[in-house]
Amino acid sequence: MQFVAAPARLSTVSANFEADFAARLHWSAEQDAAIEERVAAILADVQARGDAAVLDYTRRFDGLQADGVAALELTQAELKAAYDGLPEAQRDALSAAAARVRSYHEAQKKACGESWSYRDADGTLLGQKVTPLDRVGIYVPGGKAAYPSSVLMNAIPAHVAGVPEIIMVVPTPKGEKNPLVLAAAHVAGVTRAFTIGGAQAVAALAYGTATVPKVDKITGPGNAYVASAKKRVFGTVGIDMIAGPSEILVLADGSTPADWVAMDLFSQAEHDELAQSILLCPDAAYIAAVQREIDRLLPQMPRAEIIVKSLSGRGALIHTRSMEEACAISNRIAPEHLEVSSREPHRWEPLLRHAGAIFLGAYTSESLGDYCAGPNHVLPTSGTARFSSPLGVYDFQKRSSLIEVSEQGAQVLGKIASVLAHGEGLQGHARAAEMRLK
Amino acid sequence: MQFVAAPARLSTVSANFEADFAARLHWSAEQDAAIEERVAAILADVQARGDAAVLDYTRRFDGLQADGVAALELTQAELKAAYDGLPEAQRDALSAAAARVRSYHEAQKKACGESWSYRDADGTLLGQKVTPLDRVGIYVPGGKAAYPSSVLMNAIPAHVAGVPEIIMVVPTPKGEKNPLVLAAAHVAGVTRAFTIGGAQAVAALAYGTATVPKVDKITGPGNAYVASAKKRVFGTVGIDMIAGPSEILVLADGSTPADWVAMDLFSQAEHDELAQSILLCPDAAYIAAVQREIDRLLPQMPRAEIIVKSLSGRGALIHTRSMEEACAISNRIAPEHLEVSSREPHRWEPLLRHAGAIFLGAYTSESLGDYCAGPNHVLPTSGTARFSSPLGVYDFQKRSSLIEVSEQGAQVLGKIASVLAHGEGLQGHARAAEMRLK
């Protein structure tokens, strides 16, 4: 069978550009009412019946039978055995990746996750105390999209933040366990792990059951049921974000070997049919060269079928008037992954306002960032980089304001507070401030 | 009419303590299905019909008729006129509060909101770039809970973060405008303001209409409809948090004048009937003294009726075995506002793990923090301080990871990534890394 991957060819000088661009970009995060309703029922059931409900859904959805939820817990010995049983190259790669991810997140904690305070001249102290969450749940997808790297990317920042208890859930349909996932849980220092998944696992973590401890926050990607469940329990617990399909945008000036860029587009397209790969480039000849490399390399790819569907359905090669225009279009997309495949990445980087992660220069393939460069690979998708950030140490910490008003400070602040409180009709507030006046 | 405020009297030595404590604490954030359904319909309608739908709902719910949404925009001149028209004391208090809030948030930005990066020995660069959001919407409640201080607390952090466009919405039922709210918008530097509210205002900000610009994030408190709408548009835009009833917890060692503490409890109770005021203290005689002050001061309070309902319905004076135990109970509650009314606040502060804001020492009444100490008064409620933080500059920024792998770095990282990618069955990822190997 002959595969043809035909990403849309757009040009910003075309009269139809805006319409074509909008059509390609369109992806609706709209909620499916049927899924919402089923998820609401599962959450209510787990909240009411606890372990028994979790067992029922695990049997029904994962084809996995157990006498109790305790039987679905993976022991530390089992996690370690999975690690010990890996081929040496995988063990080393996992450990090396974990070490780099850890050291990046340690730097992140130093840069933006420490407590701070200062004193006014009158002795009044103001600041913020930063503390780790007590207990977090990380959701790791099972089945065909079981990614051990996601275990590292979720658990390590929690660990670096200082979270004492990290509870992992991972569905194991028909009981099939992925040894790399278990090994990653060992390397990342997961506290407890359960082979449960879906909305029922989210519910167990959010409300707690006799066996699964209630957590303070749930992070990690999942399918539509998991996403809907996370959104619904938001408020009872914290959540990270709602992930859409993965995306890559390559900004190219034509200086990177065309086959490298073609493969970078594949590396996103191979995730799933809805994944989006886009190339923005002012050089038409280079775009043609990338398409030729796509055609040449495609038959070599084991996941060619998915790549074809993704590139032909959602991919685009966009010819722009200039690199500046390419940067402007990239900002409209706010991509999850943004490669600046240019000889002058630092010339363009300041123009790039919205992206989950920015990969600078030809050597920085997205896949290096996905696994082991150090930064987190859990990134905002579907344009949400406009307002949200990579998963990080800050997601596993929270802040408490610190205020200590001195006797002298209270004389000044009390008068201001009193005027404003009376203005809002809150006399109790005003009196509380006035009582501190001499 | 004689009011009696009777907060529950609990003691940790009592056999019933756990049950009584749980009953007092109980507050359900459960969603009301009827509200959810109506909000979903309003959101869909505004998304479909834009301005026309906003006008319809504004007429229906706020009794406010207009020819178009443009007629509901407040001009900068109108905001300034409101400020100029205030009594001098209010004008000065508003400006002084704004200056202190601004300087605290500037310190916060320096402490935790700047870009950072480092290079590995092989030249590989890793870091994060921090950028402000492009455009945010702030929701300011109207009617009886119209708080100008909330305008400052939402708009100033956005301004300090560097957000270029701040869009305020505030309902004005029957067209009644609160001059202090308008003046606060002037002082805080709001870019545009519309007199719309409810789910329809949230929808207008989230989806954009012909007149109201689409924003990237919506912050600010509101009623059940606003909360439900914010939760529903989360993902399309960012949101801050879902606010529940306000709470104060006072940890007292008995050294603060009892009338100060009584008034601090009132200052929370006067917000609304669901507000919660709790005193934790190891000194039974002091608790009795506070109750006497409650009885003495209550008749002087214009909002006595609300205070009585709040204190009798949800308030508690809890006698503990020790200050240590009081701290442990406080951590279970994770209060929004936590006063450490002690001679030794710094002795207890390290034991306090979960709170929105911690007020240290007898002079630091919550009301000083509410208006003008500097820290934000938008704080996590209903125990969500376990996993979330005060509104801050960080809520108006987002982060993009920066990765620049050197040619040399790619040789090391490429091999690790290749092994892990093959392990996950993602050959495109592996090949993209391998292509960068020499």
CSV table of C-alpha atoms in Angstrom, one decimal, chain A residues 29-31 36 47 89-94 96-97 100 103-105 107-114 116 118-120 122 124-129 131-135 144 146-150 152 164 178 180 207 216-217 231-242 256 259-261 263-264 266-268 270-271 296-297 300-303 307 339 341 345-346 348-377 379-380 382 384-391 394-395 397-407 409-433 435-438, chain B residues 29-31 36 47 89-94 96-97 100 103-105 107-114 116 118-120 122 124-129 131-135 144 146-150 152 164 178 180 207 216-217 231-242 256 259-261 263-264 266-268 270-271 296-297 300-303 307 339 341 345-346 348-377 379-380 382 384-391 394-395 397-407 409-433 435-438:
chain,number,residue,atom,x,y,z
A,29,ALA,CA,-12.5,21.7,22.7
A,30,GLU,CA,-16.3,21.7,23.1
A,31,GLN,CA,-17.6,19.2,25.6
A,36,GLU,CA,-20.1,14.7,30.4
A,47,GLN,CA,-18.1,9.4,45.8
A,89,ALA,CA,20.4,0.8,27.7
A,90,GLN,CA,16.8,1.6,28.8
A,91,ARG,CA,17.7,1.7,32.4
A,92,ASP,CA,20.6,4.1,31.8
A,93,ALA,CA,18.5,6.3,29.4
A,94,LEU,CA,15.7,6.5,32.0
A,96,ALA,CA,19.9,10.0,32.6
A,97,ALA,CA,16.6,11.6,31.5
A,100,ARG,CA,18.4,16.1,33.7
A,103,SER,CA,18.2,19.4,37.7
A,104,TYR,CA,16.2,21.6,35.4
A,105,HIS,CA,13.3,21.7,37.9
A,107,ALA,CA,16.8,25.4,38.8
A,108,GLN,CA,13.2,26.4,38.3
A,109,LYS,CA,12.5,26.1,42.0
A,110,LYS,CA,15.4,28.4,42.8
A,111,ALA,CA,14.3,30.9,40.2
A,112,CYS,CA,10.7,31.2,41.0
A,113,GLY,CA,9.6,28.9,43.9
A,114,GLU,CA,11.2,30.3,47.0
A,116,TRP,CA,10.3,36.0,50.0
A,118,TYR,CA,10.6,42.5,53.0
A,119,ARG,CA,10.0,45.0,55.7
A,120,ASP,CA,8.7,48.6,55.4
A,122,ASP,CA,8.0,51.2,60.0
A,124,THR,CA,5.8,46.1,58.7
A,125,LEU,CA,6.6,42.8,57.1
A,126,LEU,CA,5.2,41.7,53.8
A,127,GLY,CA,5.9,38.6,51.7
A,128,GLN,CA,4.9,35.2,50.6
A,129,LYS,CA,5.6,31.8,52.0
A,131,THR,CA,5.1,25.5,50.5
A,132,PRO,CA,4.6,22.2,48.7
A,133,LEU,CA,1.3,20.5,48.4
A,134,ASP,CA,0.7,17.6,50.9
A,135,ARG,CA,-0.3,14.9,48.4
A,144,LYS,CA,-1.4,2.5,23.3
A,146,ALA,CA,1.5,4.7,27.7
A,147,TYR,CA,4.4,7.0,28.0
A,148,PRO,CA,7.0,6.4,30.7
A,149,SER,CA,8.5,9.8,30.0
A,150,SER,CA,5.2,11.3,31.2
A,152,LEU,CA,9.0,11.4,34.9
A,164,PRO,CA,5.8,14.1,50.4
A,178,ASN,CA,4.0,-1.6,30.8
A,180,LEU,CA,8.9,1.0,31.3
A,207,TYR,CA,-12.7,12.2,46.9
A,216,ASP,CA,-4.9,17.9,46.8
A,217,LYS,CA,-4.2,18.1,43.1
A,231,LYS,CA,-12.6,19.6,34.8
A,232,ARG,CA,-15.6,18.5,36.9
A,233,VAL,CA,-13.5,17.8,40.1
A,234,PHE,CA,-11.7,21.1,39.7
A,235,GLY,CA,-12.4,23.1,42.9
A,236,THR,CA,-12.6,20.0,45.1
A,237,VAL,CA,-8.9,19.5,44.1
A,238,GLY,CA,-6.6,21.4,41.9
A,239,ILE,CA,-5.9,20.3,38.3
A,240,ASP,CA,-3.1,21.2,35.9
A,241,MET,CA,-4.7,21.7,32.6
A,242,ILE,CA,-7.0,20.1,30.0
A,256,THR,CA,18.2,23.4,8.4
A,259,ASP,CA,14.9,15.9,6.1
A,260,TRP,CA,15.5,17.0,9.7
A,261,VAL,CA,12.4,19.3,9.6
A,263,MET,CA,11.2,14.1,10.6
A,264,ASP,CA,10.3,16.7,13.2
A,266,PHE,CA,6.5,13.3,11.6
A,267,SER,CA,7.5,13.1,15.3
A,268,GLN,CA,4.4,15.1,16.1
A,270,GLU,CA,2.9,10.1,14.7
A,271,HIS,CA,1.2,10.7,18.0
A,296,ARG,CA,10.9,10.0,0.6
A,297,LEU,CA,10.9,9.3,4.4
A,300,GLN,CA,10.3,4.1,6.3
A,301,MET,CA,8.0,5.0,9.1
A,302,PRO,CA,6.2,2.2,11.1
A,303,ARG,CA,3.5,4.6,12.1
A,307,ILE,CA,1.3,10.2,10.1
A,339,GLU,CA,10.9,25.0,16.8
A,341,SER,CA,14.9,26.2,12.9
A,345,PRO,CA,17.2,31.7,16.5
A,346,HIS,CA,17.9,34.5,19.0
A,348,TRP,CA,13.4,35.6,16.2
A,349,GLU,CA,12.9,34.4,19.8
A,350,PRO,CA,12.1,37.9,21.2
A,351,LEU,CA,9.2,38.2,18.6
A,352,LEU,CA,7.6,35.0,19.8
A,353,ARG,CA,5.0,35.8,22.5
A,354,HIS,CA,3.0,32.6,23.0
A,355,ALA,CA,4.3,29.1,23.0
A,356,GLY,CA,4.5,26.2,25.5
A,357,ALA,CA,8.2,25.5,24.7
A,358,ILE,CA,10.5,27.2,22.2
A,359,PHE,CA,13.2,25.0,20.6
A,360,LEU,CA,16.1,27.2,19.3
A,361,GLY,CA,18.3,26.2,16.4
A,362,ALA,CA,18.6,23.2,14.1
A,363,TYR,CA,20.0,20.9,16.7
A,364,THR,CA,17.1,21.3,19.1
A,365,SER,CA,14.6,18.8,17.8
A,366,GLU,CA,11.4,18.7,19.8
A,367,SER,CA,12.1,15.0,20.6
A,368,LEU,CA,15.1,16.0,22.7
A,369,GLY,CA,12.9,18.2,24.7
A,370,ASP,CA,10.2,15.5,24.9
A,371,TYR,CA,12.5,13.1,26.7
A,372,CYS,CA,15.6,14.4,28.3
A,373,ALA,CA,16.7,18.0,27.7
A,374,GLY,CA,15.3,18.8,31.1
A,375,PRO,CA,12.3,21.1,30.7
A,376,ASN,CA,8.8,19.6,31.1
A,377,HIS,CA,7.0,18.1,28.2
A,379,LEU,CA,2.7,21.8,27.8
A,380,PRO,CA,-0.3,23.9,27.0
A,382,SER,CA,-4.8,24.3,21.5
A,384,THR,CA,-3.9,27.8,25.6
A,385,ALA,CA,-0.2,28.9,25.7
A,386,ARG,CA,-1.8,32.3,25.5
A,387,PHE,CA,-2.6,32.0,29.2
A,388,SER,CA,-1.0,29.0,30.6
A,389,SER,CA,2.5,27.5,31.2
A,390,PRO,CA,4.4,24.3,31.1
A,391,LEU,CA,3.8,22.0,34.1
A,394,TYR,CA,5.1,25.9,40.8
A,395,ASP,CA,2.2,23.5,40.0
A,397,GLN,CA,3.5,24.5,45.4
A,398,LYS,CA,1.1,27.1,46.8
A,399,ARG,CA,1.7,30.4,48.3
A,400,SER,CA,0.4,32.1,51.5
A,401,SER,CA,0.7,35.8,51.9
A,402,LEU,CA,2.5,36.9,55.0
A,403,ILE,CA,1.6,40.2,56.7
A,404,GLU,CA,2.8,41.5,60.0
A,405,VAL,CA,1.8,45.1,60.5
A,406,SER,CA,3.8,46.9,63.2
A,407,GLU,CA,2.1,49.1,65.8
A,409,GLY,CA,2.3,50.8,60.6
A,410,ALA,CA,-1.2,50.1,61.9
A,411,GLN,CA,-1.6,53.9,62.6
A,412,VAL,CA,-1.2,54.7,58.9
A,413,LEU,CA,-2.9,51.7,57.4
A,414,GLY,CA,-5.8,51.8,59.9
A,415,LYS,CA,-6.9,55.2,58.7
A,416,ILE,CA,-6.8,54.2,55.0
A,417,ALA,CA,-8.7,51.0,55.7
A,418,SER,CA,-11.3,52.7,57.8
A,419,VAL,CA,-12.1,55.2,55.0
A,420,LEU,CA,-12.4,52.5,52.3
A,421,ALA,CA,-14.3,50.1,54.5
A,422,HIS,CA,-16.9,52.8,55.4
A,423,GLY,CA,-17.1,53.5,51.6
A,424,GLU,CA,-18.0,49.9,51.1
A,425,GLY,CA,-20.5,49.8,53.9
A,426,LEU,CA,-18.5,47.3,55.9
A,427,GLN,CA,-18.4,48.9,59.4
A,428,GLY,CA,-17.0,45.8,61.1
A,429,HIS,CA,-13.9,46.1,58.8
A,430,ALA,CA,-13.6,49.8,59.6
A,431,ARG,CA,-14.0,49.2,63.4
A,432,ALA,CA,-11.4,46.4,63.4
A,433,ALA,CA,-8.9,48.8,61.8
A,435,MET,CA,-9.4,49.7,67.3
A,436,ARG,CA,-5.7,49.4,66.5
A,437,LEU,CA,-5.4,53.2,66.3
A,438,LYS,CA,-3.9,54.9,69.4
B,29,ALA,CA,-19.2,23.5,46.5
B,30,GLU,CA,-21.5,21.1,44.7
B,31,GLN,CA,-22.9,22.5,41.5
B,36,GLU,CA,-25.5,24.8,35.4
B,47,GLN,CA,-21.5,32.6,21.5
B,89,ALA,CA,-10.5,61.5,52.1
B,90,GLN,CA,-11.8,58.7,49.8
B,91,ARG,CA,-9.7,59.8,46.9
B,92,ASP,CA,-6.6,59.8,49.1
B,93,ALA,CA,-7.3,56.5,50.7
B,94,LEU,CA,-7.9,54.9,47.3
B,96,ALA,CA,-2.7,55.3,49.0
B,97,ALA,CA,-4.1,51.7,48.9
B,100,ARG,CA,0.8,50.0,48.4
B,103,SER,CA,4.6,48.1,45.3
B,104,TYR,CA,3.8,44.7,46.9
B,105,HIS,CA,3.1,43.2,43.6
B,107,ALA,CA,8.2,43.0,44.8
B,108,GLN,CA,6.3,39.8,43.9
B,109,LYS,CA,7.1,40.1,40.2
B,110,LYS,CA,10.8,40.6,41.1
B,111,ALA,CA,10.8,37.6,43.5
B,112,CYS,CA,9.0,35.1,41.2
B,113,GLY,CA,8.0,36.5,37.9
B,114,GLU,CA,11.2,37.1,35.9
B,116,TRP,CA,15.7,32.9,33.8
B,118,TYR,CA,21.4,28.8,32.4
B,119,ARG,CA,23.8,27.0,30.1
B,120,ASP,CA,25.3,23.5,30.5
B,122,ASP,CA,28.4,21.9,26.5
B,124,THR,CA,23.1,23.9,25.8
B,125,LEU,CA,20.7,26.6,27.1
B,126,LEU,CA,17.8,25.9,29.3
B,127,GLY,CA,15.3,28.3,30.9
B,128,GLN,CA,12.0,29.9,30.9
B,129,LYS,CA,10.8,33.1,29.4
B,131,THR,CA,5.6,37.1,29.4
B,132,PRO,CA,2.4,38.9,30.3
B,133,LEU,CA,-0.9,37.9,29.0
B,134,ASP,CA,-2.2,40.0,26.1
B,135,ARG,CA,-5.6,40.8,27.4
B,144,LYS,CA,-24.8,45.0,47.4
B,146,ALA,CA,-19.8,46.1,44.9
B,147,TYR,CA,-16.3,46.4,46.3
B,148,PRO,CA,-13.9,49.0,44.9
B,149,SER,CA,-11.1,47.3,46.7
B,150,SER,CA,-11.6,44.3,44.5
B,152,LEU,CA,-7.6,47.4,42.7
B,164,PRO,CA,-1.5,45.8,28.0
B,178,ASN,CA,-21.1,52.9,42.2
B,180,LEU,CA,-16.1,54.3,44.2
B,207,TYR,CA,-15.8,34.3,23.3
B,216,ASP,CA,-7.2,35.4,27.4
B,217,LYS,CA,-8.1,35.1,31.1
B,231,LYS,CA,-15.8,27.0,35.3
B,232,ARG,CA,-17.5,26.2,32.0
B,233,VAL,CA,-15.3,28.6,29.9
B,234,PHE,CA,-12.1,27.3,31.6
B,235,GLY,CA,-10.0,25.9,28.8
B,236,THR,CA,-11.3,28.5,26.2
B,237,VAL,CA,-9.8,31.1,28.5
B,238,GLY,CA,-7.9,30.9,31.8
B,239,ILE,CA,-9.7,31.6,35.0
B,240,ASP,CA,-8.3,32.4,38.5
B,241,MET,CA,-10.4,30.3,40.9
B,242,ILE,CA,-13.9,29.5,42.0
B,256,THR,CA,-4.7,40.4,72.2
B,259,ASP,CA,-12.7,43.2,71.7
B,260,TRP,CA,-10.2,43.4,68.9
B,261,VAL,CA,-10.6,39.7,68.2
B,263,MET,CA,-14.4,42.7,65.9
B,264,ASP,CA,-12.1,40.7,63.6
B,266,PHE,CA,-17.4,40.4,62.9
B,267,SER,CA,-15.5,41.8,60.0
B,268,GLN,CA,-15.7,38.4,58.3
B,270,GLU,CA,-20.6,40.9,58.1
B,271,HIS,CA,-19.8,39.8,54.5
B,296,ARG,CA,-21.3,43.9,74.0
B,297,LEU,CA,-20.3,45.1,70.5
B,300,GLN,CA,-23.4,48.8,67.7
B,301,MET,CA,-23.0,47.0,64.3
B,302,PRO,CA,-25.2,48.3,61.4
B,303,ARG,CA,-24.9,44.8,59.8
B,307,ILE,CA,-23.4,38.9,61.6
B,339,GLU,CA,-4.8,35.6,62.1
B,341,SER,CA,-3.2,36.8,67.3
B,345,PRO,CA,3.5,34.9,65.9
B,346,HIS,CA,6.8,33.8,64.5
B,348,TRP,CA,3.6,29.5,65.3
B,349,GLU,CA,3.9,30.6,61.7
B,350,PRO,CA,6.3,27.8,60.7
B,351,LEU,CA,3.6,25.3,61.9
B,352,LEU,CA,1.0,26.8,59.6
B,353,ARG,CA,1.0,24.9,56.3
B,354,HIS,CA,-2.2,25.9,54.5
B,355,ALA,CA,-3.7,29.4,54.4
B,356,GLY,CA,-4.5,32.1,51.8
B,357,ALA,CA,-3.0,34.9,53.9
B,358,ILE,CA,-1.4,34.8,57.3
B,359,PHE,CA,-1.8,37.9,59.5
B,360,LEU,CA,0.9,38.0,62.2
B,361,GLY,CA,0.5,39.7,65.6
B,362,ALA,CA,-2.3,41.6,67.3
B,363,TYR,CA,-1.9,44.8,65.1
B,364,THR,CA,-2.4,42.9,61.9
B,365,SER,CA,-6.2,42.9,61.6
B,366,GLU,CA,-7.5,41.2,58.5
B,367,SER,CA,-9.2,44.4,57.4
B,368,LEU,CA,-5.8,46.1,57.0
B,369,GLY,CA,-4.9,43.3,54.5
B,370,ASP,CA,-8.3,43.5,52.9
B,371,TYR,CA,-7.7,47.1,51.8
B,372,CYS,CA,-4.2,48.4,51.9
B,373,ALA,CA,-1.4,46.4,53.5
B,374,GLY,CA,-0.3,45.5,49.9
B,375,PRO,CA,-0.9,41.7,49.5
B,376,ASN,CA,-3.8,40.6,47.4
B,377,HIS,CA,-7.2,40.1,49.1
B,379,LEU,CA,-7.6,34.4,48.3
B,380,PRO,CA,-8.4,30.7,48.1
B,382,SER,CA,-13.2,26.6,51.3
B,384,THR,CA,-8.6,25.3,48.5
B,385,ALA,CA,-5.6,27.0,50.1
B,386,ARG,CA,-4.4,23.4,50.3
B,387,PHE,CA,-3.6,23.7,46.6
B,388,SER,CA,-4.0,27.2,45.4
B,389,SER,CA,-2.6,30.7,46.0
B,390,PRO,CA,-3.5,34.3,46.4
B,391,LEU,CA,-4.2,36.1,43.1
B,394,TYR,CA,1.9,35.2,38.3
B,395,ASP,CA,-1.8,34.8,37.4
B,397,GLN,CA,1.9,35.9,33.2
B,398,LYS,CA,2.7,32.7,31.5
B,399,ARG,CA,5.9,30.9,30.9
B,400,SER,CA,7.5,29.4,27.8
B,401,SER,CA,10.3,26.9,28.2
B,402,LEU,CA,13.5,27.8,26.3
B,403,ILE,CA,15.7,25.1,25.0
B,404,GLU,CA,18.7,25.5,22.7
B,405,VAL,CA,20.7,22.3,22.4
B,406,SER,CA,24.2,22.7,21.2
B,407,GLU,CA,25.7,20.5,18.5
B,409,GLY,CA,24.8,18.5,23.5
B,410,ALA,CA,22.7,16.9,20.8
B,411,GLN,CA,25.2,14.0,20.6
B,412,VAL,CA,24.5,13.1,24.3
B,413,LEU,CA,20.8,13.9,24.4
B,414,GLY,CA,20.1,12.3,21.0
B,415,LYS,CA,21.2,8.9,22.2
B,416,ILE,CA,19.1,9.0,25.4
B,417,ALA,CA,16.1,10.3,23.5
B,418,SER,CA,16.5,7.6,20.8
B,419,VAL,CA,16.4,4.7,23.4
B,420,LEU,CA,13.4,6.1,25.2
B,421,ALA,CA,11.5,6.9,22.0
B,422,HIS,CA,12.0,3.4,20.7
B,423,GLY,CA,10.8,2.1,24.0
B,424,GLU,CA,7.6,4.1,23.6
B,425,GLY,CA,7.2,2.9,20.0
B,426,LEU,CA,7.6,6.4,18.6
B,427,GLN,CA,10.1,5.9,15.8
B,428,GLY,CA,9.6,9.4,14.4
B,429,HIS,CA,10.8,10.9,17.7
B,430,ALA,CA,13.8,8.5,17.7
B,431,ARG,CA,14.8,9.3,14.1
B,432,ALA,CA,14.5,13.1,14.6
B,433,ALA,CA,17.0,12.7,17.5
B,435,MET,CA,19.5,12.6,12.5
B,436,ARG,CA,21.3,15.2,14.7
B,437,LEU,CA,24.0,12.6,15.6
B,438,LYS,CA,27.2,12.9,13.7
